[in-house]
Amino acid sequence: MSWNDGLDIDSPAYAVAASQSPHVRVVAGPGAGKSFAMKRRVARLLEEGIEPESILPVTFTRVAAEDLHRELVGMGVDGCDKLRATTLHSLALRILMRNHVLDATGRTPRPLNEFELKPLEADLGSYGGLREVRKLIKAYEAAWARLQHEEPGYTQSPLETAFASDLVDWLTFHNAMLIGEVIPELYQYLRSNPSADEKREFSHILVDEYQDLNRAEQSSIELLS
């Protein structure tokens, strides 16, 4: 089918699908038709000859990414089977695993297993015991989960800064990463490498539920754009 089959030209879905902007953020409430509009836009891009590999649909959850991918393939438009809808975390892990990115960051994007937490907490026990260590770990991860109007980053007390240094040293030595570090690591890599190939990898980025992303996540999308 054609991308505009049955679409009202005055509808929001048509506006999203027909927009010539290379980067579209779809911000709307549940049931507003965001996924429908994204599908029609992707169909238009493919019909116009845009390479599927250069189109990046980003969703908030893995289930939503799987649903979107299945729906896109079901449209029957040539190239839909080559599309890869993804969550931002999955995309970040994929990028951080590339050899040149590993060399640049010095970090291994292997999420820390739950059973590894106890050795981590024990080794950092000098910071006040189990309860305090857990509190400091949460503070470290929360420092990056900024709201949309805040600048992402870790600027805390001297104690928290020292703890963060020891925590990162421990994780680096054990080739691991907290799940809360994945997006910040992507953000810092993109920000520190203005000529990174990843910034030119996608010509069209569509972000669903953009309003639910924190500032570090939004900044990462902007740097990829």
mmCIF file of C-alpha atoms in Angstrom:
data_model
loop_
_atom_site.group_PDB
_atom_site.id
_atom_site.type_symbol
_atom_site.label_atom_id
_atom_site.label_comp_id
_atom_site.label_asym_id
_atom_site.label_seq_id
_atom_site.Cartn_x
_atom_site.Cartn_y
_atom_site.Cartn_z
ATOM 1 C CA MET A 1 0.000 0.000 0.000
ATOM 2 C CA SER A 2 1.055 3.624 -0.421
ATOM 3 C CA TRP A 3 2.116 5.517 2.700
ATOM 4 C CA ASN A 4 -0.833 7.949 2.465
ATOM 5 C CA ASP A 5 -3.601 5.451 1.757
ATOM 6 C CA GLY A 6 -6.663 6.498 3.767
ATOM 7 C CA LEU A 7 -4.865 9.360 5.520
ATOM 8 C CA ASP A 8 -6.716 12.636 6.091
ATOM 9 C CA ILE A 9 -4.352 15.425 4.984
ATOM 10 C CA ASP A 10 -5.532 17.518 7.946
ATOM 11 C CA SER A 11 -4.732 14.822 10.521
ATOM 12 C CA PRO A 12 -1.709 14.828 12.868
ATOM 13 C CA ALA A 13 -0.688 11.443 11.458
ATOM 14 C CA TYR A 14 -0.466 12.911 7.966
ATOM 15 C CA ALA A 15 1.582 15.863 9.269
ATOM 16 C CA VAL A 16 4.074 13.491 10.936
ATOM 17 C CA ALA A 17 4.289 11.188 7.939
ATOM 18 C CA ALA A 18 4.623 13.947 5.352
ATOM 19 C CA SER A 19 7.063 16.188 7.252
ATOM 20 C CA GLN A 20 10.356 16.742 5.420
ATOM 21 C CA SER A 21 12.298 17.204 8.657
ATOM 22 C CA PRO A 22 14.943 14.442 8.956
ATOM 23 C CA HIS A 23 14.415 14.057 12.728
ATOM 24 C CA VAL A 24 10.929 13.704 14.195
ATOM 25 C CA ARG A 25 9.977 13.470 17.880
ATOM 26 C CA VAL A 26 6.478 12.153 18.357
ATOM 27 C CA VAL A 27 5.117 13.543 21.640
ATOM 28 C CA ALA A 28 1.547 12.555 22.502
ATOM 29 C CA GLY A 29 -0.486 10.663 25.061
ATOM 30 C CA PRO A 30 -1.479 6.972 25.009
ATOM 31 C CA GLY A 31 -3.780 6.013 22.155
ATOM 32 C CA ALA A 32 -3.056 9.162 20.163
ATOM 33 C CA GLY A 33 -1.784 7.228 17.149
ATOM 34 C CA LYS A 34 1.954 7.811 17.498
ATOM 35 C CA SER A 35 2.984 4.368 16.263
ATOM 36 C CA PHE A 36 0.533 4.601 13.376
ATOM 37 C CA ALA A 37 2.003 7.942 12.314
ATOM 38 C CA MET A 38 5.554 6.605 12.632
ATOM 39 C CA LYS A 39 4.711 3.601 10.459
ATOM 40 C CA ARG A 40 3.269 5.791 7.732
ATOM 41 C CA ARG A 41 6.291 8.077 7.843
ATOM 42 C CA VAL A 42 8.673 5.134 7.557
ATOM 43 C CA ALA A 43 6.641 3.810 4.636
ATOM 44 C CA ARG A 44 6.974 7.179 2.871
ATOM 45 C CA LEU A 45 10.720 7.294 3.440
ATOM 46 C CA LEU A 46 11.151 3.791 2.047
ATOM 47 C CA GLU A 47 8.947 4.547 -0.950
ATOM 48 C CA GLU A 48 11.154 7.566 -1.653
ATOM 49 C CA GLY A 49 14.244 5.368 -1.731
ATOM 50 C CA ILE A 50 15.767 6.062 1.704
ATOM 51 C CA GLU A 51 18.008 3.173 2.790
ATOM 52 C CA PRO A 52 16.372 1.176 5.630
ATOM 53 C CA GLU A 53 19.666 1.058 7.544
ATOM 54 C CA SER A 54 19.705 4.861 7.807
ATOM 55 C CA ILE A 55 16.236 5.044 9.417
ATOM 56 C CA LEU A 56 16.191 4.745 13.217
ATOM 57 C CA PRO A 57 12.831 4.262 14.989
ATOM 58 C CA VAL A 58 13.396 4.582 18.764
ATOM 59 C CA THR A 59 10.811 3.408 21.294
ATOM 60 C CA PHE A 60 10.651 3.616 25.082
ATOM 61 C CA THR A 61 10.363 -0.111 25.813
ATOM 62 C CA ARG A 62 11.600 -3.351 24.219
ATOM 63 C CA VAL A 63 8.025 -4.599 23.810
ATOM 64 C CA ALA A 64 7.101 -1.432 21.931
ATOM 65 C CA ALA A 65 10.165 -1.842 19.707
ATOM 66 C CA GLU A 66 9.199 -5.446 18.911
ATOM 67 C CA ASP A 67 5.600 -4.439 18.189
ATOM 68 C CA LEU A 68 6.679 -1.567 15.954
ATOM 69 C CA HIS A 69 9.097 -3.789 14.030
ATOM 70 C CA ARG A 70 6.401 -6.433 13.494
ATOM 71 C CA GLU A 71 3.910 -3.807 12.319
ATOM 72 C CA LEU A 72 6.423 -2.248 9.945
ATOM 73 C CA VAL A 73 7.216 -5.608 8.387
ATOM 74 C CA GLY A 74 3.488 -6.276 8.093
ATOM 75 C CA MET A 75 3.026 -3.183 5.941
ATOM 76 C CA GLY A 76 4.629 -4.988 3.029
ATOM 77 C CA VAL A 77 6.659 -1.980 1.869
ATOM 78 C CA ASP A 78 9.985 -2.921 0.276
ATOM 79 C CA GLY A 79 12.788 -2.585 2.820
ATOM 80 C CA CYS A 80 10.594 -2.877 5.929
ATOM 81 C CA ASP A 81 12.156 -6.225 6.802
ATOM 82 C CA LYS A 82 15.552 -4.517 7.083
ATOM 83 C CA LEU A 83 14.382 -1.901 9.586
ATOM 84 C CA ARG A 84 15.546 -2.223 13.180
ATOM 85 C CA ALA A 85 13.299 -0.530 15.722
ATOM 86 C CA THR A 86 15.121 -0.340 19.044
ATOM 87 C CA THR A 87 15.122 1.067 22.541
ATOM 88 C CA LEU A 88 17.704 3.702 23.349
ATOM 89 C CA HIS A 89 19.419 1.352 25.818
ATOM 90 C CA SER A 90 19.740 -1.388 23.196
ATOM 91 C CA LEU A 91 21.115 1.103 20.697
ATOM 92 C CA ALA A 92 23.592 2.434 23.267
ATOM 93 C CA LEU A 93 24.848 -1.058 24.105
ATOM 94 C CA ARG A 94 25.244 -1.847 20.422
ATOM 95 C CA ILE A 95 27.293 1.297 19.823
ATOM 96 C CA LEU A 96 29.389 0.926 22.974
ATOM 97 C CA MET A 97 30.371 -2.626 21.939
ATOM 98 C CA ARG A 98 32.096 -1.435 18.766
ATOM 99 C CA ASN A 99 35.856 -1.857 18.912
ATOM 100 C CA HIS A 100 36.725 1.779 18.247
ATOM 101 C CA VAL A 101 34.223 2.901 20.892
ATOM 102 C CA LEU A 102 35.638 0.422 23.416
ATOM 103 C CA ASP A 103 39.079 1.900 22.757
ATOM 104 C CA ALA A 104 37.749 5.435 23.195
ATOM 105 C CA THR A 105 35.789 4.867 26.412
ATOM 106 C CA GLY A 106 37.934 2.261 28.137
ATOM 107 C CA ARG A 107 34.719 0.720 29.481
ATOM 108 C CA THR A 108 33.078 -2.631 28.754
ATOM 109 C CA PRO A 109 29.293 -2.286 28.319
ATOM 110 C CA ARG A 110 28.467 -5.497 30.157
ATOM 111 C CA PRO A 111 25.618 -4.804 32.591
ATOM 112 C CA LEU A 112 26.594 -5.900 36.088
ATOM 113 C CA ASN A 113 24.937 -9.171 37.092
ATOM 114 C CA GLU A 114 22.863 -9.172 40.262
ATOM 115 C CA PHE A 115 25.130 -11.737 41.949
ATOM 116 C CA GLU A 116 28.092 -9.408 41.373
ATOM 117 C CA LEU A 117 26.583 -6.675 43.521
ATOM 118 C CA LYS A 118 27.615 -8.276 46.800
ATOM 119 C CA PRO A 119 31.355 -8.320 45.981
ATOM 120 C CA LEU A 120 31.046 -4.741 44.730
ATOM 121 C CA GLU A 121 29.320 -3.618 47.925
ATOM 122 C CA ALA A 122 31.847 -5.475 50.072
ATOM 123 C CA ASP A 123 34.853 -4.003 48.286
ATOM 124 C CA LEU A 124 33.482 -0.479 48.695
ATOM 125 C CA GLY A 125 32.424 -1.061 52.293
ATOM 126 C CA SER A 126 34.915 1.494 53.595
ATOM 127 C CA TYR A 127 32.401 4.172 52.590
ATOM 128 C CA GLY A 128 30.226 3.458 55.611
ATOM 129 C CA GLY A 129 28.804 -0.024 55.330
ATOM 130 C CA LEU A 130 26.242 -1.736 53.139
ATOM 131 C CA ARG A 131 23.403 0.756 53.526
ATOM 132 C CA GLU A 132 25.605 3.762 52.770
ATOM 133 C CA VAL A 133 27.258 2.061 49.793
ATOM 134 C CA ARG A 134 23.868 1.267 48.283
ATOM 135 C CA LYS A 135 22.783 4.846 48.862
ATOM 136 C CA LEU A 136 25.896 6.158 47.111
ATOM 137 C CA ILE A 137 25.418 3.813 44.159
ATOM 138 C CA LYS A 138 21.862 5.073 43.731
ATOM 139 C CA ALA A 139 23.082 8.668 43.941
ATOM 140 C CA TYR A 140 25.707 7.952 41.289
ATOM 141 C CA GLU A 141 23.137 6.565 38.853
ATOM 142 C CA ALA A 142 20.524 9.197 39.700
ATOM 143 C CA ALA A 143 22.970 12.005 38.925
ATOM 144 C CA TRP A 144 22.527 11.181 35.252
ATOM 145 C CA ALA A 145 18.772 10.712 35.328
ATOM 146 C CA ARG A 146 18.168 14.430 35.057
ATOM 147 C CA LEU A 147 14.900 16.048 34.125
ATOM 148 C CA GLN A 148 14.516 17.587 30.687
ATOM 149 C CA HIS A 149 15.517 21.090 31.826
ATOM 150 C CA GLU A 150 18.622 19.951 33.706
ATOM 151 C CA GLU A 151 22.139 19.365 32.437
ATOM 152 C CA PRO A 152 23.213 15.702 32.740
ATOM 153 C CA GLY A 153 26.342 15.060 34.719
ATOM 154 C CA TYR A 154 27.870 14.014 37.995
ATOM 155 C CA THR A 155 28.555 17.075 40.160
ATOM 156 C CA GLN A 156 28.029 16.049 43.757
ATOM 157 C CA SER A 157 29.770 16.254 47.136
ATOM 158 C CA PRO A 158 33.501 15.407 47.529
ATOM 159 C CA LEU A 159 32.499 12.121 49.183
ATOM 160 C CA GLU A 160 30.216 11.157 46.296
ATOM 161 C CA THR A 161 32.858 12.192 43.764
ATOM 162 C CA ALA A 162 35.489 10.018 45.489
ATOM 163 C CA PHE A 163 33.031 7.134 45.671
ATOM 164 C CA ALA A 164 32.201 7.493 41.981
ATOM 165 C CA SER A 165 35.895 7.285 41.122
ATOM 166 C CA ASP A 166 36.375 4.099 43.145
ATOM 167 C CA LEU A 167 33.147 2.635 41.790
ATOM 168 C CA VAL A 168 34.173 3.211 38.179
ATOM 169 C CA ASP A 169 37.629 1.760 38.882
ATOM 170 C CA TRP A 170 35.993 -1.388 40.303
ATOM 171 C CA LEU A 171 33.602 -1.734 37.369
ATOM 172 C CA THR A 172 36.360 -1.121 34.823
ATOM 173 C CA PHE A 173 38.593 -3.751 36.437
ATOM 174 C CA HIS A 174 35.733 -6.285 36.342
ATOM 175 C CA ASN A 175 34.742 -5.396 32.767
ATOM 176 C CA ALA A 176 31.278 -4.352 33.869
ATOM 177 C CA MET A 177 28.920 -1.391 33.872
ATOM 178 C CA LEU A 178 25.877 -0.392 35.896
ATOM 179 C CA ILE A 179 22.719 -0.303 33.799
ATOM 180 C CA GLY A 180 22.377 3.342 34.805
ATOM 181 C CA GLU A 181 25.723 4.110 33.152
ATOM 182 C CA VAL A 182 24.830 2.866 29.676
ATOM 183 C CA ILE A 183 23.177 6.036 28.378
ATOM 184 C CA PRO A 184 25.676 8.370 30.128
ATOM 185 C CA GLU A 185 28.564 6.440 28.542
ATOM 186 C CA LEU A 186 26.975 6.846 25.116
ATOM 187 C CA TYR A 187 26.349 10.536 25.801
ATOM 188 C CA GLN A 188 29.924 11.149 26.947
ATOM 189 C CA TYR A 189 31.368 9.261 23.981
ATOM 190 C CA LEU A 190 29.318 11.248 21.463
ATOM 191 C CA ARG A 191 30.016 14.529 23.221
ATOM 192 C CA SER A 192 33.775 13.872 23.441
ATOM 193 C CA ASN A 193 34.068 12.745 19.806
ATOM 194 C CA PRO A 194 32.546 15.382 17.502
ATOM 195 C CA SER A 195 33.635 13.504 14.374
ATOM 196 C CA ALA A 196 32.313 10.107 15.513
ATOM 197 C CA ASP A 197 30.902 8.047 12.634
ATOM 198 C CA GLU A 198 27.828 7.328 14.759
ATOM 199 C CA LYS A 199 26.733 10.937 14.338
ATOM 200 C CA ARG A 200 26.336 10.347 10.608
ATOM 201 C CA GLU A 201 24.956 6.832 10.787
ATOM 202 C CA PHE A 202 21.248 7.719 10.648
ATOM 203 C CA SER A 203 19.649 10.205 8.282
ATOM 204 C CA HIS A 204 16.176 9.856 9.791
ATOM 205 C CA ILE A 205 15.500 9.424 13.519
ATOM 206 C CA LEU A 206 11.983 8.967 14.901
ATOM 207 C CA VAL A 207 11.596 9.037 18.694
ATOM 208 C CA ASP A 208 8.423 7.767 20.323
ATOM 209 C CA GLU A 209 7.463 8.943 23.857
ATOM 210 C CA TYR A 210 10.178 11.614 23.759
ATOM 211 C CA GLN A 211 8.656 13.361 26.757
ATOM 212 C CA ASP A 212 9.442 10.330 28.947
ATOM 213 C CA LEU A 213 13.189 10.483 28.273
ATOM 214 C CA ASN A 214 15.458 12.152 30.810
ATOM 215 C CA ARG A 215 17.920 14.831 29.829
ATOM 216 C CA ALA A 216 20.865 12.468 29.277
ATOM 217 C CA GLU A 217 18.719 10.318 26.971
ATOM 218 C CA GLN A 218 17.427 13.323 25.062
ATOM 219 C CA SER A 219 20.946 14.716 24.730
ATOM 220 C CA SER A 220 22.179 11.415 23.327
ATOM 221 C CA ILE A 221 19.459 11.481 20.665
ATOM 222 C CA GLU A 222 20.351 15.072 19.799
ATOM 223 C CA LEU A 223 24.041 14.152 19.422
ATOM 224 C CA LEU A 224 23.130 11.260 17.138
ATOM 225 C CA SER A 225 21.154 13.712 15.042
#
